[in-house]
PDB file of C-alpha atoms in Angstrom:
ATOM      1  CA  UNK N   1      84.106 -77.494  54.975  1.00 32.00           C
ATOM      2  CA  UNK N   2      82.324 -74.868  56.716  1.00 37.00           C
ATOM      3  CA  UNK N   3      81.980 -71.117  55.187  1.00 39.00           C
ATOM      4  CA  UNK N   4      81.128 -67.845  57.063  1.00 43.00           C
ATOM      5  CA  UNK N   5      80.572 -64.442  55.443  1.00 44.00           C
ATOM      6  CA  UNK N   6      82.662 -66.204  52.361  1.00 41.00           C
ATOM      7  CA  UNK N   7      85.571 -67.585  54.217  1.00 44.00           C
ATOM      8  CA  UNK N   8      86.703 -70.597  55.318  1.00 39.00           C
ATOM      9  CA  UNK N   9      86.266 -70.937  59.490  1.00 41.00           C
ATOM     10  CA  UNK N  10      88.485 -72.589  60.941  1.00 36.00           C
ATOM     11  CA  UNK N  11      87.086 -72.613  64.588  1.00 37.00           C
ATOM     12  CA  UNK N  12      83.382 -73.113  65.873  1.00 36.00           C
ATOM     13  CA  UNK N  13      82.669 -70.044  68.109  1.00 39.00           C
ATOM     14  CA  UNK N  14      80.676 -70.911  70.825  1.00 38.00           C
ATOM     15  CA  UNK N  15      78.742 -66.957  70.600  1.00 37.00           C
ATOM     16  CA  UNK N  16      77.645 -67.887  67.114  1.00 46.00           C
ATOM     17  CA  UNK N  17      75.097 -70.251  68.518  1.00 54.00           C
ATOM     18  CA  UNK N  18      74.323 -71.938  64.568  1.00 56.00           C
ATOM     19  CA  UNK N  19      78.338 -72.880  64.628  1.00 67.00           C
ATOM     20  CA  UNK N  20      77.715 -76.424  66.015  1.00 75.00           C
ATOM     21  CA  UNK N  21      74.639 -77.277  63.827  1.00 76.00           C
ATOM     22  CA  UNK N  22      76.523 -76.046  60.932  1.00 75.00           C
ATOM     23  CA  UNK N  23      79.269 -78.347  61.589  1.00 77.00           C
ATOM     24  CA  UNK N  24      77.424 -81.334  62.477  1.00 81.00           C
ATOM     25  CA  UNK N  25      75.237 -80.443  58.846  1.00 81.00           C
ATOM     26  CA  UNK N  26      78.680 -79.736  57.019  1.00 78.00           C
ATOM     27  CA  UNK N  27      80.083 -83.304  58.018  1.00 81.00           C
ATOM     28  CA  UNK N  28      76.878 -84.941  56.237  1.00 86.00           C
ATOM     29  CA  UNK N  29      76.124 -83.289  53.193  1.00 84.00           C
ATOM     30  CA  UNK N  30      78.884 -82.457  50.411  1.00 77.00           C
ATOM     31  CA  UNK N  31      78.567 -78.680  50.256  1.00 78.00           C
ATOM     32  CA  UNK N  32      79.723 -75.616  51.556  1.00 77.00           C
ATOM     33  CA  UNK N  33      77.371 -74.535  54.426  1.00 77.00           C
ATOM     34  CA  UNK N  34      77.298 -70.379  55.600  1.00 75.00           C
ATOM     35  CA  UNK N  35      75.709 -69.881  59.430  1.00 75.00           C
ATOM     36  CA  UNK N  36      74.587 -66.516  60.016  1.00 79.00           C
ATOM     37  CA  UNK N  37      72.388 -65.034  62.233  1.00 84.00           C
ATOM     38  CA  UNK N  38      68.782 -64.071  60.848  1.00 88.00           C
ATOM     39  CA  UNK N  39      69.727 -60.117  60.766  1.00 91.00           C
ATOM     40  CA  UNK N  40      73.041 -61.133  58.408  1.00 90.00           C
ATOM     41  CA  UNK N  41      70.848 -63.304  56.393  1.00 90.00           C
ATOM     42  CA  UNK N  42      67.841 -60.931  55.347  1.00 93.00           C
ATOM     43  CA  UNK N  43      71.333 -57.998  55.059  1.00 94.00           C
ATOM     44  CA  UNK N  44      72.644 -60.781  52.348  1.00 92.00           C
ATOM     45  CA  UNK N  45      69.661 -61.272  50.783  1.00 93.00           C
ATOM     46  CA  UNK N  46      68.665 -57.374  50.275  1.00 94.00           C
ATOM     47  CA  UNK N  47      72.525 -57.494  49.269  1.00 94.00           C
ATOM     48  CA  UNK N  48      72.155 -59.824  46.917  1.00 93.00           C
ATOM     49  CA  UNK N  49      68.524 -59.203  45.271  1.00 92.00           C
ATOM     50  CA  UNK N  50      66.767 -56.127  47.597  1.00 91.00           C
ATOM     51  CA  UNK N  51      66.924 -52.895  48.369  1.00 91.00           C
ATOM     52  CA  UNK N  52      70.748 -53.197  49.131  1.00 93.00           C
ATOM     53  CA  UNK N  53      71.733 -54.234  46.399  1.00 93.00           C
ATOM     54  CA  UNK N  54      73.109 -51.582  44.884  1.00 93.00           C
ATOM     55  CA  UNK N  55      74.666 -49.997  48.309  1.00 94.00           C
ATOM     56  CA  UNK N  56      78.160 -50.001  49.108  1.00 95.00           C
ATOM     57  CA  UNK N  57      77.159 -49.149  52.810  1.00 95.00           C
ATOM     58  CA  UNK N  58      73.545 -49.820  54.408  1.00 94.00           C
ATOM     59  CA  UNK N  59      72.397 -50.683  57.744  1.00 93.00           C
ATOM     60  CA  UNK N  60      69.625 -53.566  58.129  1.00 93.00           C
ATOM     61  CA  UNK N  61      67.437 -53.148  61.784  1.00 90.00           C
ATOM     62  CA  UNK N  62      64.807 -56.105  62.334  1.00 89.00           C
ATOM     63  CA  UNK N  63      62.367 -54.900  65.219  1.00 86.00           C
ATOM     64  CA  UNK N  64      60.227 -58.288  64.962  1.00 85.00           C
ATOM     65  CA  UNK N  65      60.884 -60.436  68.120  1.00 84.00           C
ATOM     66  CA  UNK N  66      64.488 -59.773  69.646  1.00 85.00           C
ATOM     67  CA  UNK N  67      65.648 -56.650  67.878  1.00 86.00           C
ATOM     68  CA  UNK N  68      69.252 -56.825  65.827  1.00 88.00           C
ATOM     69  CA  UNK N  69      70.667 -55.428  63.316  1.00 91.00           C
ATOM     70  CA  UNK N  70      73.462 -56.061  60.548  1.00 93.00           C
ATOM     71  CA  UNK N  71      75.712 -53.746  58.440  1.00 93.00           C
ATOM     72  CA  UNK N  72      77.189 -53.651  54.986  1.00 94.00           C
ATOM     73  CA  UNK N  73      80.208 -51.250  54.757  1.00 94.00           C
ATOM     74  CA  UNK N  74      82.585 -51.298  51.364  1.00 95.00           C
ATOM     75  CA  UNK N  75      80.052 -53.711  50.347  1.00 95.00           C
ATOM     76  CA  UNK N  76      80.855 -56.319  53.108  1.00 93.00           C
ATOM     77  CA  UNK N  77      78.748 -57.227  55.898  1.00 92.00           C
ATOM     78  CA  UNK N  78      80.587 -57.014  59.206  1.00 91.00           C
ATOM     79  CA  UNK N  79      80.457 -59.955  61.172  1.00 87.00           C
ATOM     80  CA  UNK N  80      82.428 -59.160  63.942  1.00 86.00           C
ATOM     81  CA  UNK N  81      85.358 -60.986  65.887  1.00 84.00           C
ATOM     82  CA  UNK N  82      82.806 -63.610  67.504  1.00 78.00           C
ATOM     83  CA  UNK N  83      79.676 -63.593  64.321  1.00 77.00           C
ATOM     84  CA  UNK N  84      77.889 -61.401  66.534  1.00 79.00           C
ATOM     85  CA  UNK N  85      78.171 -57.923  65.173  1.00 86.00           C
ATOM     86  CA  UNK N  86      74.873 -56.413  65.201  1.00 85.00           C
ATOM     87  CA  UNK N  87      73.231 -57.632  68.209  1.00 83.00           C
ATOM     88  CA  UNK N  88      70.980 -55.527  70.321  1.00 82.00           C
ATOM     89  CA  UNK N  89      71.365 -57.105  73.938  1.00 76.00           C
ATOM     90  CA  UNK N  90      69.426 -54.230  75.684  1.00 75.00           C
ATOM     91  CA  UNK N  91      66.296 -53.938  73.657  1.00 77.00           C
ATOM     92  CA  UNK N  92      63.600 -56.355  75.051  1.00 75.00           C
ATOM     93  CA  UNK N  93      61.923 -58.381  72.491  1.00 80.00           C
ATOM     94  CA  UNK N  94      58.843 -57.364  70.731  1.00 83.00           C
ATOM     95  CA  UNK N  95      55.489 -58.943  71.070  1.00 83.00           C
ATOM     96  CA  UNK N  96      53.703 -58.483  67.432  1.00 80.00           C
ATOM     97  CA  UNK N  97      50.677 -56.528  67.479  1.00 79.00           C
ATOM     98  CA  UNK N  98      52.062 -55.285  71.152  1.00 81.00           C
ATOM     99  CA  UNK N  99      52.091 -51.667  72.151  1.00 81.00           C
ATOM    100  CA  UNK N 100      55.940 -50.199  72.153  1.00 81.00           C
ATOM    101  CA  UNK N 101      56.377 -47.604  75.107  1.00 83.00           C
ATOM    102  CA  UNK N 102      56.643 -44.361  73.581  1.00 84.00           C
ATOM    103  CA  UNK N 103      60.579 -44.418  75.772  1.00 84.00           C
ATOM    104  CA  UNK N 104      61.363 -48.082  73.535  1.00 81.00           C
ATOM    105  CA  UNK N 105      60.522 -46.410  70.194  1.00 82.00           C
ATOM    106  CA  UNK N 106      62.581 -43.215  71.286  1.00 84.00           C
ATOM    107  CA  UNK N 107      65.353 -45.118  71.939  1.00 82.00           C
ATOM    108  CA  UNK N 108      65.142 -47.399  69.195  1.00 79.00           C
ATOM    109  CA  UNK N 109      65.034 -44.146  66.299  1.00 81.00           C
ATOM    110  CA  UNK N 110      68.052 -42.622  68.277  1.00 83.00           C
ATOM    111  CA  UNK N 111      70.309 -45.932  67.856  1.00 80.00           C
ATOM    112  CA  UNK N 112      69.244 -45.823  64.131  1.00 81.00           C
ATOM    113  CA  UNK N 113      70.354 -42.076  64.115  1.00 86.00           C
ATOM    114  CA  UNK N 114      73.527 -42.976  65.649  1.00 87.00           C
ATOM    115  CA  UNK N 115      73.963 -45.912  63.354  1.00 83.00           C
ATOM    116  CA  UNK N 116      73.051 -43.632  60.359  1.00 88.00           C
ATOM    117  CA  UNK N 117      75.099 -40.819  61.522  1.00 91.00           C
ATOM    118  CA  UNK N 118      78.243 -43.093  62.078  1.00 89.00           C
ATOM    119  CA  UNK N 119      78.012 -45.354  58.828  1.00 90.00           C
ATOM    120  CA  UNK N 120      76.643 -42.738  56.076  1.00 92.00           C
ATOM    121  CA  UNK N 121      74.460 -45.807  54.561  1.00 93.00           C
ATOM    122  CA  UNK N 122      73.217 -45.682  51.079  1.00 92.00           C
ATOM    123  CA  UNK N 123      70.433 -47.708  52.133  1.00 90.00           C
ATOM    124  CA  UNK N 124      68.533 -48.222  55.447  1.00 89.00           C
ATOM    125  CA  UNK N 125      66.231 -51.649  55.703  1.00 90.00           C
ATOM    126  CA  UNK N 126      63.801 -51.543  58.900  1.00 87.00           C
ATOM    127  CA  UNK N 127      62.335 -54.767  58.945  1.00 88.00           C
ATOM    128  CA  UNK N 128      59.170 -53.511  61.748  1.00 84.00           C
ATOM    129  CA  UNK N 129      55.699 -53.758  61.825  1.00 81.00           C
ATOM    130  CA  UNK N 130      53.595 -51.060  60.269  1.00 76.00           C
ATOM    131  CA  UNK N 131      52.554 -49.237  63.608  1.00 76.00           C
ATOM    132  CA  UNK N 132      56.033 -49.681  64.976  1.00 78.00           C
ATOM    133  CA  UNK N 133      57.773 -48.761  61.815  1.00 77.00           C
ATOM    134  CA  UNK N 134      55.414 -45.306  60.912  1.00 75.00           C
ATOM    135  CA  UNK N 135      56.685 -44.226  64.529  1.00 76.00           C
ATOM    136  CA  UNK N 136      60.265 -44.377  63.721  1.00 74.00           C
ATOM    137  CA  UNK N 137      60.563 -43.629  59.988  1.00 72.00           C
ATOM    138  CA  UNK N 138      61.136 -39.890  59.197  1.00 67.00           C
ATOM    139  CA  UNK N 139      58.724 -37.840  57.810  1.00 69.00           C
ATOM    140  CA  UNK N 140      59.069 -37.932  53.896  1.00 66.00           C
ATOM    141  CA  UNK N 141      60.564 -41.837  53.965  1.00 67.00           C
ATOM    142  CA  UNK N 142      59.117 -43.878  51.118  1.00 59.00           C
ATOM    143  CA  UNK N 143      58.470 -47.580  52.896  1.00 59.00           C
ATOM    144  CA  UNK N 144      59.625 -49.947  50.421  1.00 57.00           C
ATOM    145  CA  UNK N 145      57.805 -53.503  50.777  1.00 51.00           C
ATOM    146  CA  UNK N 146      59.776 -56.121  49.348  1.00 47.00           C
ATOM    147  CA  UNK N 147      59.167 -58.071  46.082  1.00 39.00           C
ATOM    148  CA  UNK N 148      56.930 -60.714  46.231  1.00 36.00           C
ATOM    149  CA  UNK N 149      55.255 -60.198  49.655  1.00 41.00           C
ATOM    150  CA  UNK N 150      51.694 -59.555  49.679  1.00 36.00           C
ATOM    151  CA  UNK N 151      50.766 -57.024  52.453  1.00 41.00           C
ATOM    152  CA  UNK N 152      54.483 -55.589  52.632  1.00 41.00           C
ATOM    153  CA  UNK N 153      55.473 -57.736  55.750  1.00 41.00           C
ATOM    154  CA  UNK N 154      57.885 -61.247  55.550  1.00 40.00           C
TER     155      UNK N 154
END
């Protein structure tokens, strides 16, 4: 059987991209198996045990390689019709420890305003480097480094 966000699938969707691997793991072991994208994932996890976890609404936004984002509304994270709710197809990726133009990080704190401003989150998770991330947090945020990573970064 294969799960998604907690219910049954009964289709692969081709968008998905981890659908087929899923299946083909599904068919072999005897266990449910959940395929979601890495910006669902970490949104679970800080669900489940993280910052999150207490929300009813919050917005995750992962600005490490390809930027995306997932969000938890009524305490369930939208996946969207095709598993690909969240994704961020016109930021370019992110080299670590590469300069952001000043226009990227502009852009990047006005979708989070938008995506604040339209969801009312209890929580927001940026997931950013530290030069990246003191750019776009507002003055007065607290960062909050998750438990058990050394230097604040996963």
């Amino acid at each position: 059987m294969l799960f998604g966000d907690d219910e049954l699938v009964n289709q692969v969707v081709p968008a998905a991209g981890l659908m087929p691997a899923a299946l083909e793991l599904a068919e072999v072991i005897d266990a449910p198996v959940v395929a979601l994208n890495r910006a669902h994932a970490a949104l679970r996890g800080e669900s489940e045990h993280g910052a999150a976890a207490e929300a009813t609404d919050a917005i995750y936004l992962s600005l490490r390689g390809t930027p995306t984002a997932a969000v938890k509304t009524a305490s369930r994270i939208v996946s969207g019709a095709r598993g690909s709710a969240g994704a961020l197809a016109d930021f370019p990726a992110l080299e670590p420890g590469a300069a952001v133009p000043e226009e990227a990080i502009e852009e990047m704190a006005g979708l989070l305003s938008d995506l604040a401003a339209f969801l009312d989150p209890g929580v927001i998770v940026l997931d950013a480097e530290d030069p990246l991330l003191s750019k776009i947090l507002p003055e007065g945020a607290i960062p909050h480094h998750r438990v058990g990573d050394v230097d604040g970064r996963s």
